[in-house]
Amino acid sequence: MKLRRDIFQAISDPTRRAILVLLTSQSMTAGDIASNFDVARPTISKHIQILNECELVEANQKGREIYYQLKIDKMKEIDKWLAQFREIWENRFNNLDNLLSTIKNKKNEN
């Protein structure tokens, strides 16, 4: 039975998020990625496999090595989903700023 995975399942794990951060600067092999963690390489390979299944990373073979790189388009899906919450919170912060300014002005008038 093959599990259906999505990008939010992939980013729910802190190790996978750390792998994504590593890949923001350059393509890396599984060994290079694993060298940044204190876990067994097969564990990191499983995390990379999940990221690959969710299409957050892509594998490119160069000679005998497989290099993994971040797929920016999939990351944009996450940003799009987060944008709705960002807008809500920005509105709330703006309302709070307005309230605090009103309170400050009333206090200065007295």
Coordinates of N, CA, C and O in Angstrom, one line a residue:
M1 N 0.8 -1.2 0.0 CA 0.0 0.0 0.0 C 0.9 1.2 0.0 O 1.7 1.4 0.9
K2 N 0.7 2.1 -1.0 CA 1.5 3.3 -1.1 C 0.7 4.4 -0.4 O -0.5 4.7 -0.6
L3 N 1.4 5.1 0.5 CA 0.8 6.2 1.3 C 0.7 7.5 0.4 O 1.6 7.7 -0.4
R4 N -0.3 8.2 0.5 CA -0.5 9.5 -0.2 C 0.1 10.5 0.6 O -0.2 10.7 1.8
R5 N 1.1 11.2 0.1 CA 1.8 12.3 0.8 C 1.5 13.6 0.2 O 1.3 13.7 -1.0
D6 N 1.6 14.7 1.0 CA 1.5 16.0 0.5 C 2.6 16.9 1.1 O 3.3 16.5 2.0
I7 N 2.7 18.1 0.6 CA 3.8 19.0 1.0 C 3.7 19.3 2.5 O 4.7 19.5 3.1
F8 N 2.5 19.4 3.0 CA 2.3 19.8 4.4 C 2.8 18.6 5.3 O 3.3 18.9 6.4
Q9 N 2.6 17.4 4.9 CA 3.1 16.3 5.7 C 4.6 16.3 5.6 O 5.3 16.0 6.6
A10 N 5.2 16.7 4.5 CA 6.6 16.7 4.3 C 7.2 17.7 5.2 O 8.3 17.5 5.9
I11 N 6.7 18.9 5.3 CA 7.3 20.0 6.1 C 6.9 19.9 7.6 O 7.4 20.7 8.4
S12 N 6.1 18.9 8.0 CA 5.7 18.7 9.4 C 6.8 18.2 10.2 O 6.8 18.4 11.4
D13 N 7.8 17.6 9.6 CA 9.0 17.0 10.3 C 10.1 18.0 10.4 O 10.5 18.5 9.3
P14 N 10.7 18.3 11.6 CA 11.8 19.2 11.7 C 13.0 18.8 10.9 O 13.8 19.7 10.4
T15 N 13.3 17.6 10.8 CA 14.5 17.1 10.0 C 14.3 17.4 8.5 O 15.2 17.9 7.9
R16 N 13.1 17.2 8.0 CA 12.8 17.5 6.6 C 12.9 19.0 6.4 O 13.4 19.4 5.3
R17 N 12.4 19.8 7.3 CA 12.5 21.3 7.2 C 14.0 21.7 7.1 O 14.4 22.5 6.3
A18 N 14.8 21.1 8.0 CA 16.2 21.4 8.0 C 16.9 21.0 6.7 O 17.8 21.7 6.2
I19 N 16.5 19.9 6.1 CA 17.0 19.5 4.8 C 16.6 20.5 3.7 O 17.5 20.9 2.9
L20 N 15.4 21.0 3.8 CA 15.0 22.0 2.8 C 15.8 23.3 2.9 O 16.3 23.9 2.0
V21 N 16.1 23.6 4.2 CA 17.0 24.8 4.4 C 18.4 24.6 3.8 O 18.9 25.5 3.2
L22 N 18.9 23.4 4.1 CA 20.2 23.1 3.5 C 20.3 23.2 2.0 O 21.2 23.7 1.4
L23 N 19.2 22.8 1.4 CA 19.1 22.8 -0.1 C 18.8 24.2 -0.7 O 18.9 24.3 -1.9
T24 N 18.5 25.2 0.1 CA 18.3 26.5 -0.4 C 19.5 27.1 -1.0 O 19.4 27.9 -1.9
S25 N 20.7 26.7 -0.5 CA 21.9 27.4 -1.0 C 22.6 26.6 -2.1 O 23.3 27.2 -2.9
Q26 N 22.4 25.3 -2.2 CA 23.1 24.5 -3.2 C 22.5 23.1 -3.3 O 21.9 22.6 -2.4
S27 N 22.8 22.4 -4.4 CA 22.4 21.0 -4.6 C 23.4 20.2 -3.8 O 24.6 20.5 -3.6
M28 N 22.9 19.1 -3.2 CA 23.7 18.3 -2.4 C 23.4 16.8 -2.6 O 22.3 16.4 -2.9
T29 N 24.4 15.9 -2.3 CA 24.2 14.5 -2.4 C 23.6 14.1 -1.0 O 23.6 14.8 -0.1
A30 N 23.0 12.9 -1.0 CA 22.4 12.4 0.2 C 23.5 12.3 1.3 O 23.2 12.6 2.5
G31 N 24.7 11.9 1.0 CA 25.8 11.9 1.9 C 26.2 13.2 2.5 O 26.4 13.4 3.7
D32 N 26.2 14.2 1.6 CA 26.4 15.6 2.1 C 25.3 16.1 3.0 O 25.6 16.7 4.1
I33 N 24.1 15.8 2.7 CA 23.0 16.1 3.6 C 23.1 15.4 4.9 O 23.0 16.0 6.0
A34 N 23.3 14.1 4.9 CA 23.4 13.3 6.1 C 24.5 13.7 7.0 O 24.4 13.6 8.2
S35 N 25.6 14.3 6.4 CA 26.7 14.7 7.3 C 26.4 15.9 8.2 O 27.1 16.2 9.2
N36 N 25.2 16.5 8.0 CA 24.8 17.6 8.8 C 23.9 17.2 10.0 O 23.4 18.0 10.7
F37 N 23.6 15.9 10.1 CA 22.7 15.3 11.1 C 23.4 14.2 11.9 O 24.3 13.5 11.4
D38 N 22.9 14.0 13.1 CA 23.4 13.0 14.0 C 22.5 11.8 14.0 O 22.2 11.2 15.0
V39 N 22.1 11.4 12.8 CA 21.3 10.2 12.6 C 21.9 9.3 11.5 O 22.7 9.8 10.7
A40 N 21.4 8.1 11.4 CA 22.0 7.2 10.4 C 21.6 7.7 9.0 O 20.5 8.3 8.8
R41 N 22.5 7.4 8.0 CA 22.2 7.9 6.7 C 20.9 7.3 6.1 O 20.2 8.0 5.4
P42 N 20.6 6.0 6.4 CA 19.3 5.5 5.9 C 18.1 6.4 6.3 O 17.1 6.5 5.6
T43 N 18.2 6.9 7.5 CA 17.1 7.7 8.1 C 17.0 9.0 7.2 O 15.9 9.4 6.9
I44 N 18.1 9.6 6.9 CA 18.1 10.8 6.1 C 17.6 10.5 4.7 O 16.9 11.2 4.1
S45 N 18.0 9.3 4.2 CA 17.6 8.9 2.8 C 16.0 8.7 2.8 O 15.4 9.1 1.8
K46 N 15.5 8.3 3.9 CA 14.0 8.1 4.0 C 13.4 9.5 3.9 O 12.3 9.7 3.3
H47 N 13.9 10.5 4.7 CA 13.4 11.8 4.7 C 13.5 12.4 3.3 O 12.6 13.1 2.8
I48 N 14.6 12.2 2.6 CA 14.8 12.7 1.2 C 13.8 12.1 0.3 O 13.2 12.7 -0.6
Q49 N 13.5 10.8 0.5 CA 12.5 10.1 -0.3 C 11.2 10.7 -0.2 O 10.5 11.0 -1.2
I50 N 10.8 11.0 1.0 CA 9.5 11.7 1.3 C 9.4 13.1 0.6 O 8.4 13.4 0.0
L51 N 10.5 13.8 0.8 CA 10.6 15.2 0.1 C 10.5 15.0 -1.4 O 9.8 15.8 -2.1
N52 N 11.1 14.0 -1.9 CA 11.1 13.7 -3.4 C 9.6 13.3 -3.8 O 9.1 13.8 -4.8
E53 N 9.0 12.5 -3.0 CA 7.6 12.0 -3.4 C 6.7 13.2 -3.3 O 5.7 13.3 -4.1
C54 N 6.9 14.2 -2.4 CA 6.1 15.3 -2.3 C 6.4 16.4 -3.3 O 5.9 17.5 -3.3
E55 N 7.5 16.1 -4.1 CA 8.0 17.0 -5.2 C 8.5 18.4 -4.6 O 8.5 19.4 -5.3
L56 N 9.0 18.3 -3.4 CA 9.7 19.5 -2.8 C 11.2 19.5 -3.2 O 11.8 20.6 -3.2
V57 N 11.7 18.4 -3.5 CA 13.1 18.3 -4.0 C 13.1 17.4 -5.3 O 12.1 16.6 -5.5
E58 N 14.1 17.6 -6.1 CA 14.2 16.8 -7.3 C 15.7 16.2 -7.3 O 16.6 16.8 -6.8
A59 N 15.8 15.0 -7.9 CA 17.1 14.3 -8.0 C 17.6 14.5 -9.4 O 16.9 14.2 -10.3
N60 N 18.9 14.8 -9.5 CA 19.6 14.9 -10.7 C 20.9 14.1 -10.6 O 21.7 14.3 -9.7
Q61 N 21.0 13.1 -11.5 CA 22.2 12.3 -11.5 C 23.3 12.9 -12.3 O 23.1 13.4 -13.4
K62 N 24.5 13.1 -11.7 CA 25.7 13.6 -12.3 C 26.8 12.5 -12.1 O 27.3 12.4 -11.0
G63 N 27.1 11.8 -13.1 CA 28.0 10.7 -13.0 C 27.5 9.6 -12.1 O 26.3 9.2 -12.3
R64 N 28.2 9.3 -11.1 CA 27.7 8.2 -10.1 C 26.9 8.8 -9.0 O 26.3 8.1 -8.2
E65 N 27.0 10.1 -8.8 CA 26.3 10.8 -7.7 C 24.9 11.3 -8.1 O 24.7 11.7 -9.2
I66 N 24.0 11.3 -7.1 CA 22.7 11.9 -7.3 C 22.7 13.1 -6.4 O 22.9 13.1 -5.2
Y67 N 22.4 14.3 -7.0 CA 22.3 15.5 -6.3 C 20.8 15.9 -6.2 O 20.0 15.8 -7.1
Y68 N 20.5 16.4 -5.0 CA 19.1 16.8 -4.7 C 19.1 18.4 -4.6 O 20.0 19.0 -4.1
Q69 N 18.0 18.9 -5.2 CA 17.9 20.4 -5.2 C 16.4 20.7 -4.9 O 15.5 19.9 -5.1
L70 N 16.3 21.9 -4.3 CA 14.9 22.4 -3.9 C 14.1 22.7 -5.2 O 14.6 23.3 -6.1
K71 N 12.8 22.4 -5.1 CA 11.9 22.8 -6.2 C 11.1 24.0 -5.7 O 10.2 23.8 -4.9
I72 N 11.5 25.1 -6.2 CA 10.9 26.4 -5.7 C 9.4 26.5 -6.0 O 8.7 27.0 -5.1
D73 N 9.0 25.9 -7.1 CA 7.5 26.0 -7.4 C 6.6 25.4 -6.3 O 5.6 25.9 -6.0
K74 N 7.1 24.3 -5.8 CA 6.3 23.6 -4.7 C 6.3 24.4 -3.5 O 5.4 24.4 -2.7
M75 N 7.4 25.1 -3.2 CA 7.5 25.9 -2.0 C 6.6 27.1 -2.1 O 6.0 27.6 -1.1
K76 N 6.3 27.5 -3.4 CA 5.3 28.6 -3.6 C 3.9 28.2 -3.2 O 3.1 29.0 -2.8
E77 N 3.6 26.9 -3.3 CA 2.3 26.4 -2.9 C 2.1 26.6 -1.4 O 1.1 27.0 -0.9
I78 N 3.2 26.4 -0.6 CA 3.2 26.6 0.8 C 3.0 28.0 1.1 O 2.1 28.4 2.0
D79 N 3.7 28.9 0.4 CA 3.6 30.3 0.6 C 2.2 30.8 0.3 O 1.6 31.7 1.0
K80 N 1.6 30.3 -0.7 CA 0.2 30.7 -1.1 C -0.8 30.3 0.0 O -1.6 31.1 0.3
W81 N -0.6 29.2 0.6 CA -1.5 28.7 1.6 C -1.3 29.6 2.9 O -2.3 30.0 3.5
L82 N 0.0 29.9 3.2 CA 0.3 30.8 4.3 C -0.2 32.2 4.2 O -0.5 32.9 5.1
A83 N -0.3 32.7 2.9 CA -0.6 34.1 2.6 C -2.0 34.4 3.2 O -2.1 35.6 3.7
Q84 N -2.9 33.5 3.2 CA -4.2 33.8 3.8 C -4.1 34.1 5.3 O -4.8 35.0 5.8
F85 N -3.3 33.4 6.0 CA -3.1 33.6 7.4 C -2.3 34.9 7.7 O -2.5 35.6 8.6
R86 N -1.3 35.1 6.8 CA -0.5 36.3 6.9 C -1.4 37.6 6.8 O -1.2 38.5 7.6
E87 N -2.3 37.6 5.9 CA -3.3 38.7 5.7 C -4.1 38.9 6.9 O -4.3 40.0 7.4
I88 N -4.6 37.8 7.5 CA -5.4 37.9 8.7 C -4.6 38.5 9.9 O -5.1 39.5 10.5
W89 N -3.4 38.0 10.1 CA -2.6 38.5 11.2 C -2.1 40.0 10.9 O -2.0 40.8 11.9
E90 N -1.8 40.3 9.7 CA -1.4 41.7 9.4 C -2.6 42.7 9.7 O -2.4 43.7 10.3
N91 N -3.8 42.2 9.4 CA -5.0 43.1 9.7 C -5.2 43.2 11.2 O -5.4 44.3 11.7
R92 N -4.9 42.1 11.9 CA -5.1 42.2 13.4 C -4.0 43.1 14.0 O -4.3 43.8 14.9
F93 N -2.8 43.0 13.5 CA -1.7 43.8 14.0 C -2.0 45.3 13.7 O -1.7 46.2 14.5
N94 N -2.5 45.6 12.5 CA -2.8 46.9 12.2 C -3.9 47.5 13.1 O -3.9 48.6 13.5
N95 N -4.9 46.6 13.4 CA -6.0 47.1 14.3 C -5.4 47.3 15.7 O -5.8 48.3 16.4
L96 N -4.5 46.5 16.1 CA -3.9 46.7 17.4 C -3.1 48.0 17.4 O -3.1 48.7 18.4
D97 N -2.3 48.2 16.4 CA -1.5 49.5 16.3 C -2.5 50.7 16.4 O -2.2 51.7 17.1
N98 N -3.6 50.6 15.7 CA -4.6 51.7 15.7 C -5.1 51.9 17.1 O -5.2 53.1 17.6
L99 N -5.4 50.8 17.8 CA -6.0 50.9 19.1 C -4.9 51.5 20.1 O -5.3 52.4 20.9
L100 N -3.7 51.1 20.0 CA -2.6 51.6 20.8 C -2.4 53.1 20.6 O -2.2 53.8 21.5
S101 N -2.5 53.5 19.3 CA -2.3 54.9 19.0 C -3.4 55.7 19.6 O -3.2 56.8 20.1
T102 N -4.6 55.2 19.5 CA -5.8 55.9 20.1 C -5.6 56.1 21.6 O -5.8 57.2 22.1
I103 N -5.2 55.0 22.2 CA -5.0 55.0 23.7 C -3.9 56.0 24.0 O -4.0 56.8 25.0
K104 N -2.8 56.0 23.3 CA -1.7 56.9 23.6 C -2.1 58.4 23.4 O -1.8 59.2 24.2
N105 N -2.9 58.6 22.3 CA -3.3 60.0 22.0 C -4.3 60.5 23.2 O -4.2 61.6 23.6
K106 N -5.1 59.6 23.6 CA -6.1 60.0 24.7 C -5.3 60.3 26.0 O -5.6 61.2 26.7
K107 N -4.3 59.5 26.2 CA -3.4 59.7 27.4 C -2.7 61.0 27.3 O -2.5 61.7 28.3
N108 N -2.2 61.3 26.2 CA -1.4 62.6 26.0 C -2.3 63.8 26.1 O -1.8 64.9 26.5
E109 N -3.6 63.6 25.7 CA -4.5 64.8 25.8 C -4.9 65.1 27.3 O -5.2 66.2 27.6
N110 N -4.8 64.1 28.1 CA -5.1 64.3 29.6 C -4.0 64.9 30.3 O -3.2 65.3 30.6

